[in-house]
CSV table of C-alpha atoms in Angstrom, one decimal:
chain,number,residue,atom,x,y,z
A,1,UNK,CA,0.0,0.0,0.0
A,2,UNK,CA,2.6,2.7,0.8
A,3,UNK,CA,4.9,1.8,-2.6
A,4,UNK,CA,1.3,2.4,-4.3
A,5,UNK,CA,0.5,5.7,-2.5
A,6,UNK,CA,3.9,7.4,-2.6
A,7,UNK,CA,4.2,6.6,-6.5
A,8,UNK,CA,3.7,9.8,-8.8
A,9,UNK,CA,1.3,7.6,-10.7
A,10,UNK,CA,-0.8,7.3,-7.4
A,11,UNK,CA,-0.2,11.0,-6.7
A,12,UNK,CA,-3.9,11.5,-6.9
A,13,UNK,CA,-4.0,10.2,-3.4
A,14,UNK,CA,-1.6,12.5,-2.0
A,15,UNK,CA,-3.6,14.6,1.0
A,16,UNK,CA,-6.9,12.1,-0.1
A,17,UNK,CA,-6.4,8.6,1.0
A,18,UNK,CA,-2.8,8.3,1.9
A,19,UNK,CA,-1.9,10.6,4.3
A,20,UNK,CA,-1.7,8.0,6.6
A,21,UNK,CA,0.8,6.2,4.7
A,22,UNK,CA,3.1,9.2,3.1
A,23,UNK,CA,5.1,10.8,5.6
A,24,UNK,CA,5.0,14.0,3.2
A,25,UNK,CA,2.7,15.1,0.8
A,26,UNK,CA,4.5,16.7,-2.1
A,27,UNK,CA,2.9,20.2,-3.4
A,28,UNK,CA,2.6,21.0,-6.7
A,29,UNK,CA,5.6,23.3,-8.1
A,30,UNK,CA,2.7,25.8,-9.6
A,31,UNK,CA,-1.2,26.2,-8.5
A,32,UNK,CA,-4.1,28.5,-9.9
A,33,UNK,CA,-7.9,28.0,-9.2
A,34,UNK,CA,-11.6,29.0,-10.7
A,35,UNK,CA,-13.7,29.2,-7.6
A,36,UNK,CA,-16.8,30.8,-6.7
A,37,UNK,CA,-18.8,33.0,-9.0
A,38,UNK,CA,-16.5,32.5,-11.1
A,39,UNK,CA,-12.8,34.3,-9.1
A,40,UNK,CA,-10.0,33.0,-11.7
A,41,UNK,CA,-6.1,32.9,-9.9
A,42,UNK,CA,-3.8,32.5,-12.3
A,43,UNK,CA,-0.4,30.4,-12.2
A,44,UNK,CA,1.1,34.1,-11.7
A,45,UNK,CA,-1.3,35.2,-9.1
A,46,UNK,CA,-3.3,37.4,-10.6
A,47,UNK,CA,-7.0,37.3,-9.1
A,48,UNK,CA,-9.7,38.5,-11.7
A,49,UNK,CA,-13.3,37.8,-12.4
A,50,UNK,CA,-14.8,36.0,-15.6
A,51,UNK,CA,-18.0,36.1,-15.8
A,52,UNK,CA,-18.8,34.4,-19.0
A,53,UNK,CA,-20.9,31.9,-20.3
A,54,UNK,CA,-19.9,28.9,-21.9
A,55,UNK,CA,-17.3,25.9,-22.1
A,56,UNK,CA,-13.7,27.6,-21.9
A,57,UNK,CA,-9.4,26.6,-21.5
A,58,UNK,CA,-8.8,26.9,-18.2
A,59,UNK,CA,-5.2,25.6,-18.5
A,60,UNK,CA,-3.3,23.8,-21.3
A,61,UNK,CA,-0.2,22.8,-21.8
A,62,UNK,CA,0.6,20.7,-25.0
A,63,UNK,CA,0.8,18.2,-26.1
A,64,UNK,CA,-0.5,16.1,-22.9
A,65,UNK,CA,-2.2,18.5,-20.6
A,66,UNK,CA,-5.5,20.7,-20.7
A,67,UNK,CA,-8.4,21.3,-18.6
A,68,UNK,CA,-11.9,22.9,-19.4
A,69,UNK,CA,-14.5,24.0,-17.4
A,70,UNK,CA,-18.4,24.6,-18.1
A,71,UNK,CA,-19.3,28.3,-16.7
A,72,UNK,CA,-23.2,28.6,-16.4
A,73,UNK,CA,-24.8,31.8,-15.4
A,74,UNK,CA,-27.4,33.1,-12.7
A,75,UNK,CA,-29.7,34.1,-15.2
A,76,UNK,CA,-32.6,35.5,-14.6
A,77,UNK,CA,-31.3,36.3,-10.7
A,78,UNK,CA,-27.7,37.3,-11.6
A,79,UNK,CA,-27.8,37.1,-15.2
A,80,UNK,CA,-24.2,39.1,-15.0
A,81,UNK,CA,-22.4,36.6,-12.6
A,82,UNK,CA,-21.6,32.2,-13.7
A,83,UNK,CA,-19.9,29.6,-11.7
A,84,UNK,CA,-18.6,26.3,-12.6
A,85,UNK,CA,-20.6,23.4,-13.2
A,86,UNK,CA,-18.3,21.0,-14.5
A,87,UNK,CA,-14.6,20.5,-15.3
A,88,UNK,CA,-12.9,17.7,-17.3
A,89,UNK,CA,-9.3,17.0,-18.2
A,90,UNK,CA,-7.3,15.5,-20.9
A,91,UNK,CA,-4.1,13.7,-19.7
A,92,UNK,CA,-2.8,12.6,-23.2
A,93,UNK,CA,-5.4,10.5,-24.2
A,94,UNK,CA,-7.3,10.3,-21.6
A,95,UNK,CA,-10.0,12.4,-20.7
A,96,UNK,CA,-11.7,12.5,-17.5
A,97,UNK,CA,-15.1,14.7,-16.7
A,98,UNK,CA,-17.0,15.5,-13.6
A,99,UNK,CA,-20.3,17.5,-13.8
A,100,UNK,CA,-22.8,18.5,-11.4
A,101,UNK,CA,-26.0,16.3,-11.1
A,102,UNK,CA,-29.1,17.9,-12.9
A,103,UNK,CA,-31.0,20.5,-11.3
A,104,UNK,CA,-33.3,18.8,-8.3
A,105,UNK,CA,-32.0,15.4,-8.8
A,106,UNK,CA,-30.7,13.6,-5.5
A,107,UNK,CA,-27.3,12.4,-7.2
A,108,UNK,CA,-24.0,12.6,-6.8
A,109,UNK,CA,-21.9,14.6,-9.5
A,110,UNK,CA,-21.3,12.3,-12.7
A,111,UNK,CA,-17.7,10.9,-13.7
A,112,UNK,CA,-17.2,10.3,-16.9
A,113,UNK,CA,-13.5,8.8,-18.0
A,114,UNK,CA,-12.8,8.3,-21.5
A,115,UNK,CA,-17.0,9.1,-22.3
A,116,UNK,CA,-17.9,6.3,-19.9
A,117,UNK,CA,-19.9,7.1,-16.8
A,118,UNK,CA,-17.7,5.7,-14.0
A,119,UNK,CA,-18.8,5.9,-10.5
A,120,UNK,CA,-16.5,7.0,-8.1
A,121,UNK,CA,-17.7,6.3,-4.3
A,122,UNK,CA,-16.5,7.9,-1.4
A,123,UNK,CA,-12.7,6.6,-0.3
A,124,UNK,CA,-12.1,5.1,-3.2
A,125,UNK,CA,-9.2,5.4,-5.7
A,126,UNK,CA,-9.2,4.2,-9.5
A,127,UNK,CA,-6.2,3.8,-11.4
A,128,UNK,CA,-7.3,4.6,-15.2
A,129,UNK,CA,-5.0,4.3,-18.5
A,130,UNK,CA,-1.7,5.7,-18.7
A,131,UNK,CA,-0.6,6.2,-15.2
A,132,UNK,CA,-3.6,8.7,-14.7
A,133,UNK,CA,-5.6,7.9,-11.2
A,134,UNK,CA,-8.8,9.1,-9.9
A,135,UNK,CA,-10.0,9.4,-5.8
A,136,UNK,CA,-12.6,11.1,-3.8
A,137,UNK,CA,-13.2,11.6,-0.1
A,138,UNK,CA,-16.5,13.0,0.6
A,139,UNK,CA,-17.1,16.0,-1.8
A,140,UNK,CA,-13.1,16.5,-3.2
A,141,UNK,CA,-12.6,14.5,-6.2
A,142,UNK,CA,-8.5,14.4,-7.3
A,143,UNK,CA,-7.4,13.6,-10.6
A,144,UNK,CA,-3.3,13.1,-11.3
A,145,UNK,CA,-1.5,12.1,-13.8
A,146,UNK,CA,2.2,9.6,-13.8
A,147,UNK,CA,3.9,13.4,-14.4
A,148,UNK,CA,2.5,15.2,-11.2
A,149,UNK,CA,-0.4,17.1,-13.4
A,150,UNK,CA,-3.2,17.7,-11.5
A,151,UNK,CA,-6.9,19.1,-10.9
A,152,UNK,CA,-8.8,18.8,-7.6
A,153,UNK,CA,-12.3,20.0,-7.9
A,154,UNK,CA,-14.3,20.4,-4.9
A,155,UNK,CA,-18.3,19.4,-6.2
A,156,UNK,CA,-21.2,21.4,-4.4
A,157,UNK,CA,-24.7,21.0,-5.7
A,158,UNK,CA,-24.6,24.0,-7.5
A,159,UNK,CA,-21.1,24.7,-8.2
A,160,UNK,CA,-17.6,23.9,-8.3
A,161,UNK,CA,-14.1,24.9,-7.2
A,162,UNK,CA,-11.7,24.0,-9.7
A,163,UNK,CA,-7.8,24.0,-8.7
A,164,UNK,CA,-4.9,23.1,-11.0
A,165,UNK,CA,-1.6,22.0,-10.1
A,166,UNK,CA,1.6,21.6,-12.4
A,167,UNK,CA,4.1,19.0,-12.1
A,168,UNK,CA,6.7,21.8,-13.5
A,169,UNK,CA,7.4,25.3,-13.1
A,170,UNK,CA,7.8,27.4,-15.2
A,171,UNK,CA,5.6,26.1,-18.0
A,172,UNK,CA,4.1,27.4,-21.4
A,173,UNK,CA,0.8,27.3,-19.9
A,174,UNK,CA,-1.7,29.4,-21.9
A,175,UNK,CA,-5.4,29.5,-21.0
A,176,UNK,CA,-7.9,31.9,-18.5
A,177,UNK,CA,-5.4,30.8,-15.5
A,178,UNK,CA,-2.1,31.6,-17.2
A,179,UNK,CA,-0.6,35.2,-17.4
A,180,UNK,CA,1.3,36.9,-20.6
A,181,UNK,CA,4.9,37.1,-20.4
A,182,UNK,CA,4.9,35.6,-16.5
A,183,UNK,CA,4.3,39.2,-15.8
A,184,UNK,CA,0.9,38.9,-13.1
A,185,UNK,CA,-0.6,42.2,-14.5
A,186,UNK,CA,-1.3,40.6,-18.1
A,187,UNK,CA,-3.2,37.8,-19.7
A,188,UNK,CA,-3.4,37.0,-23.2
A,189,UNK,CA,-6.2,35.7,-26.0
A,190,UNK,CA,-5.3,32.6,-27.9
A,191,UNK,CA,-3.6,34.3,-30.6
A,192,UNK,CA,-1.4,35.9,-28.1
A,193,UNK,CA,-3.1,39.7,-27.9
A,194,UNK,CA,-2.2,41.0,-25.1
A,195,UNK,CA,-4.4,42.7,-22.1
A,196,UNK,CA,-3.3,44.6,-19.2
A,197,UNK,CA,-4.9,45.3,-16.0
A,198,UNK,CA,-7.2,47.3,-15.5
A,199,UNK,CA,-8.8,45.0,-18.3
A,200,UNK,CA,-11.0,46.5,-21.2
A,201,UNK,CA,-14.7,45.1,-20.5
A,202,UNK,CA,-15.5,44.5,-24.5
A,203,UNK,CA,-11.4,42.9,-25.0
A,204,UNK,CA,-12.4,40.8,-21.7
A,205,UNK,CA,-15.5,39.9,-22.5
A,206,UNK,CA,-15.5,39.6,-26.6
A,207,UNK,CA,-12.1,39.3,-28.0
A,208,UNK,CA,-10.1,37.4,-25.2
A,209,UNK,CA,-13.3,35.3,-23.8
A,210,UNK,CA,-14.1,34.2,-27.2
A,211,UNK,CA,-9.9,33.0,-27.7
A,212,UNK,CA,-10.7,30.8,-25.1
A,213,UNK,CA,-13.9,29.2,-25.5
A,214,UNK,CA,-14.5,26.1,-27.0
A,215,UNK,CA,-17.4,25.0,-29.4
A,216,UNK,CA,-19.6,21.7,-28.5
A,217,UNK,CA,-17.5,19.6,-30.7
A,218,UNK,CA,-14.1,20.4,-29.0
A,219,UNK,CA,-14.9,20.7,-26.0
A,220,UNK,CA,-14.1,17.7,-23.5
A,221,UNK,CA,-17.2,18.7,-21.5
A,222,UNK,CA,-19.8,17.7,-24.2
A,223,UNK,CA,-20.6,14.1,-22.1
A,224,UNK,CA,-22.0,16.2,-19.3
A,225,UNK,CA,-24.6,18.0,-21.8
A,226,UNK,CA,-28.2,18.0,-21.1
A,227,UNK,CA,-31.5,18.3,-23.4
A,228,UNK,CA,-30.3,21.6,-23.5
A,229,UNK,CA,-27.5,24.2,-25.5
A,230,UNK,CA,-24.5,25.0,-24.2
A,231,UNK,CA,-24.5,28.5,-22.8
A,232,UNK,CA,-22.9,31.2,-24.6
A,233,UNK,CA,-23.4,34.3,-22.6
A,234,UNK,CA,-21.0,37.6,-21.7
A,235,UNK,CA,-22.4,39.7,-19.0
A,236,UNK,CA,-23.6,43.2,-19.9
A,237,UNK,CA,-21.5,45.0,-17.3
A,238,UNK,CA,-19.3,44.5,-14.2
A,239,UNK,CA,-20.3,42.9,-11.0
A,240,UNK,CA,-18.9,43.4,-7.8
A,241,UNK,CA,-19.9,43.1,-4.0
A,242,UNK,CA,-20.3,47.1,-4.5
A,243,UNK,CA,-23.2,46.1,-6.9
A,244,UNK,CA,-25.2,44.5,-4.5
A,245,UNK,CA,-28.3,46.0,-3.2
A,246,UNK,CA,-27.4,47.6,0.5
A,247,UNK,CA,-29.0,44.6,2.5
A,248,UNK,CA,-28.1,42.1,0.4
A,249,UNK,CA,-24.3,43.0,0.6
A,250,UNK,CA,-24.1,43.8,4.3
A,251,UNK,CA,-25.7,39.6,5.0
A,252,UNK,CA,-23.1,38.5,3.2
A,253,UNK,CA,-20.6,40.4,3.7
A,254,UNK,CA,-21.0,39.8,7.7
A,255,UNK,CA,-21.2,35.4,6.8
A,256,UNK,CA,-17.5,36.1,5.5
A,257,UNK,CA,-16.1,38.2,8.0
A,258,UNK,CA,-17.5,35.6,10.9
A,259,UNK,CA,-16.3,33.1,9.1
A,260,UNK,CA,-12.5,34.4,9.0
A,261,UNK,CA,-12.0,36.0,6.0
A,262,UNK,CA,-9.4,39.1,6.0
A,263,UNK,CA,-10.5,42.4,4.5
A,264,UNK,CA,-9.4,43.3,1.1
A,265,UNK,CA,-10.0,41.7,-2.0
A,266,UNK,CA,-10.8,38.1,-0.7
A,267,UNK,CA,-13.7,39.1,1.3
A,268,UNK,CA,-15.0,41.2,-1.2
A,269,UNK,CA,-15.2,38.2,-3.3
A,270,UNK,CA,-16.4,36.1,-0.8
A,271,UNK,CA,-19.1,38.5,-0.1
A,272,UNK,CA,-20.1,38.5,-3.6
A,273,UNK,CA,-20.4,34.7,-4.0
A,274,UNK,CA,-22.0,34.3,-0.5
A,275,UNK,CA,-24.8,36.9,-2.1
A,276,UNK,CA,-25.2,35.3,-5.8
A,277,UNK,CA,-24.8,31.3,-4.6
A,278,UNK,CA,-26.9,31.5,-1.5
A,279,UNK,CA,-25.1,29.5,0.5
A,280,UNK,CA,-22.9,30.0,3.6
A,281,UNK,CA,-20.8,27.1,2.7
A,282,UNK,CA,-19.5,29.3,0.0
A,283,UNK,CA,-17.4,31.2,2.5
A,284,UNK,CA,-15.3,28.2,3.3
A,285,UNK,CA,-12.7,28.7,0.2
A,286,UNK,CA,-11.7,32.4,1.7
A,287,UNK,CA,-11.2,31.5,5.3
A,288,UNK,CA,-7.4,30.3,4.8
A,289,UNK,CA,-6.8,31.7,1.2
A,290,UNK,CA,-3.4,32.9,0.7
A,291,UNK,CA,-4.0,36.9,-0.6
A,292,UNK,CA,-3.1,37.2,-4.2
A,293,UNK,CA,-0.1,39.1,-5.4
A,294,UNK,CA,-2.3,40.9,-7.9
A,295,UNK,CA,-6.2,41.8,-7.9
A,296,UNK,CA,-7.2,42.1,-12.0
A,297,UNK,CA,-10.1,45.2,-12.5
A,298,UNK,CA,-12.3,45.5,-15.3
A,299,UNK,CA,-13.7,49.0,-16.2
A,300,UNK,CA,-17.2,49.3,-17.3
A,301,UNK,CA,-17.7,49.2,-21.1
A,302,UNK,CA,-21.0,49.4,-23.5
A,303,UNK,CA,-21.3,52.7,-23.4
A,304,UNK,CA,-21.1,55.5,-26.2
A,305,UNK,CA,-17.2,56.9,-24.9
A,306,UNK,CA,-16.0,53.2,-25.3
A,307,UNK,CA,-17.1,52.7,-28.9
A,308,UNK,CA,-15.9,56.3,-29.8
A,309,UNK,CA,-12.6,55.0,-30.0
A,310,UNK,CA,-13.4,52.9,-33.1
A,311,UNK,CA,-13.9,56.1,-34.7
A,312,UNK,CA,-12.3,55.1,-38.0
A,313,UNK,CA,-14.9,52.6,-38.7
A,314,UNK,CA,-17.7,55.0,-39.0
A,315,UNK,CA,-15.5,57.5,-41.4
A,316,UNK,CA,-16.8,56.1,-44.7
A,317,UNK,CA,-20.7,56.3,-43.6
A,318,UNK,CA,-19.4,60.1,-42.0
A,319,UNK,CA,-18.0,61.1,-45.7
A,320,UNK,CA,-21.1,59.6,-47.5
A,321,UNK,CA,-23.7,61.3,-45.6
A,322,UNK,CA,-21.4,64.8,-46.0
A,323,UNK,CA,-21.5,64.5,-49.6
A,324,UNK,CA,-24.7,63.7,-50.0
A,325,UNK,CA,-25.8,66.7,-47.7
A,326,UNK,CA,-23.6,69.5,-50.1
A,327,UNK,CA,-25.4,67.7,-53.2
A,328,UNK,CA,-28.9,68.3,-52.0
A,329,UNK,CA,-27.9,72.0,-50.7
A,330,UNK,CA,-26.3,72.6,-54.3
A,331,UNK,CA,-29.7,71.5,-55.6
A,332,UNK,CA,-31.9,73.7,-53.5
């Protein structure tokens, strides 16, 4: 038992089902997390909201590594906040997806490894092809593979907390978790635009978010699809803890600070998702979270002053409408 647990191809059980048996548990040389509604921490440590809609990169780094995570929004409610409702990973071939049960059925969250449902009960490990391995305890499912790649993602009946761990650092990680340049002020879209905090809300939310996201016949999440789409869905403007109404804010925001959380940016965020989830328990992530070493804004957009800057676009209509106004005057 403890030459199986203290294997890197059983490193799935590290902290899970062996820490009786390993003296140490080996941490992961890089970490970054989606949690919440939806709080992205990047490998960097930039903290930023996403608020999008839809099946997106969290983390990928080719040719064997990539995870992707299912955002849904609180539509009608919060139709400008989403949190996770499922995550998979690809660890070279094989793919392994966990989604939240449907809406109002008493069932644990699905498993899917290589598009087979797979049940996963509680204390149990699974060893699954090519060195990968799969364990729960309780409501923390692990997934590792034989190199130290990793994703824990912590299943709630509504939503998930998705961390991932590297076996190396640095790494050419690219994704919504993985900064430009390794500076922790930038992130970058697929095709390697970059955008720097404070973020643009239409590059965010258009340009970047649409980099990133990944159509129903890509996407390793498409075994946890209902009757229904796939959302597609960017949020019409910011939303922060400050955008709460008065009392709404102040219940939540007093759930966090009883539970532990520090001021600053932490318990703003936990305020936020205590507010938009409805559930205490949502607190819990904030209580011992190590403060990030950057906090990502996103300045409001939509509105006539942001599109002005596009000026050029409109020119040809402009010079049209000018000639055709000095034709008509020389015809009057």
């Amino acid at each position: 038992m403890k030459a199986l647990c203290c294997q890197a191809t059983a490193a799935v059980l590290i902290g899970l089902l062996c820490s009786h048996v390993c003296s140490a548990a080996p941490q992961a040389p890089a970490a970054a997390s989606s949690i919440g509604d939806t709080h992205l921490r990047t490998f960097n440590g930039l903290f930023y909201d996403f608020q999008a809609a839809g099946d997106f990169i969290l983390a990928e780094v080719e040719p064997n590594f990539t995870v992707h995570t299912r955002q849904v929004s609180g539509a009608p409610t919060w139709p400008d906040a989403t949190v996770n409702q499922a995550v998979a990973a690809r660890f070279g071939s094989t793919k392994v997806a966990i989604c939240v049960a449907p809406q109002g059925a008493d069932q644990p969250p699905r498993v899917h490894v290589d598009g087979r449902l797979t049940p996963v009960e509680d204390g149990q490990t699974l060893q699954l092809p090519e060195g990968v391995g799969i364990g729960r305890q309780g409501n923390v499912y692990r997934i590792a593979s034989e190199s130290g790649d990793s994703v824990r993602a912590e299943v709630h009946p509504t939503w998930i907390n998705v961390y991932v761990g590297l076996a190396h650092w640095p790494s050419a990680v690219h994704g919504l978790i993985a900064n430009a340049n390794g500076n922790a002020s930038q992130i970058e879209t697929r095709d390697h635009f970059v955008l720097t905090n404070a973020f643009n809300f239409d590059e965010l939310y258009h340009r970047y978010a649409d980099s990133w996201r990944m159509s129903a016949e890509k996407s390793l999440l498409s075994v946890c699809n209902s009757e229904t789409e796939i959302e597609r869905r960017v949020p019409k403007q910011t939303f922060y803890a400050k955008d709460l109404e008065p009392a709404v804010r102040e219940r939540a925001h007093v759930v966090c600070a009883t539970a532990g959380v520090k001021p600053g940016p932490l318990l703003e965020a936990c305020t936020l998702d205590v507010a938009v989830i409805g559930q205490e328990a949502a607190a819990k992530v904030f209580v011992d979270a190590v403060p990030p070493a950057a906090v990502g804004t996103t300045l409001a957009g939509g509105g006539l002053l942001q599109h002005l800057k596009h000026w050029w676009i409109f020119l040809p209509f402009t010079v049209i409408l000018l000639a055709a106004w000095f034709l008509m005057r020389r015809q009057l």
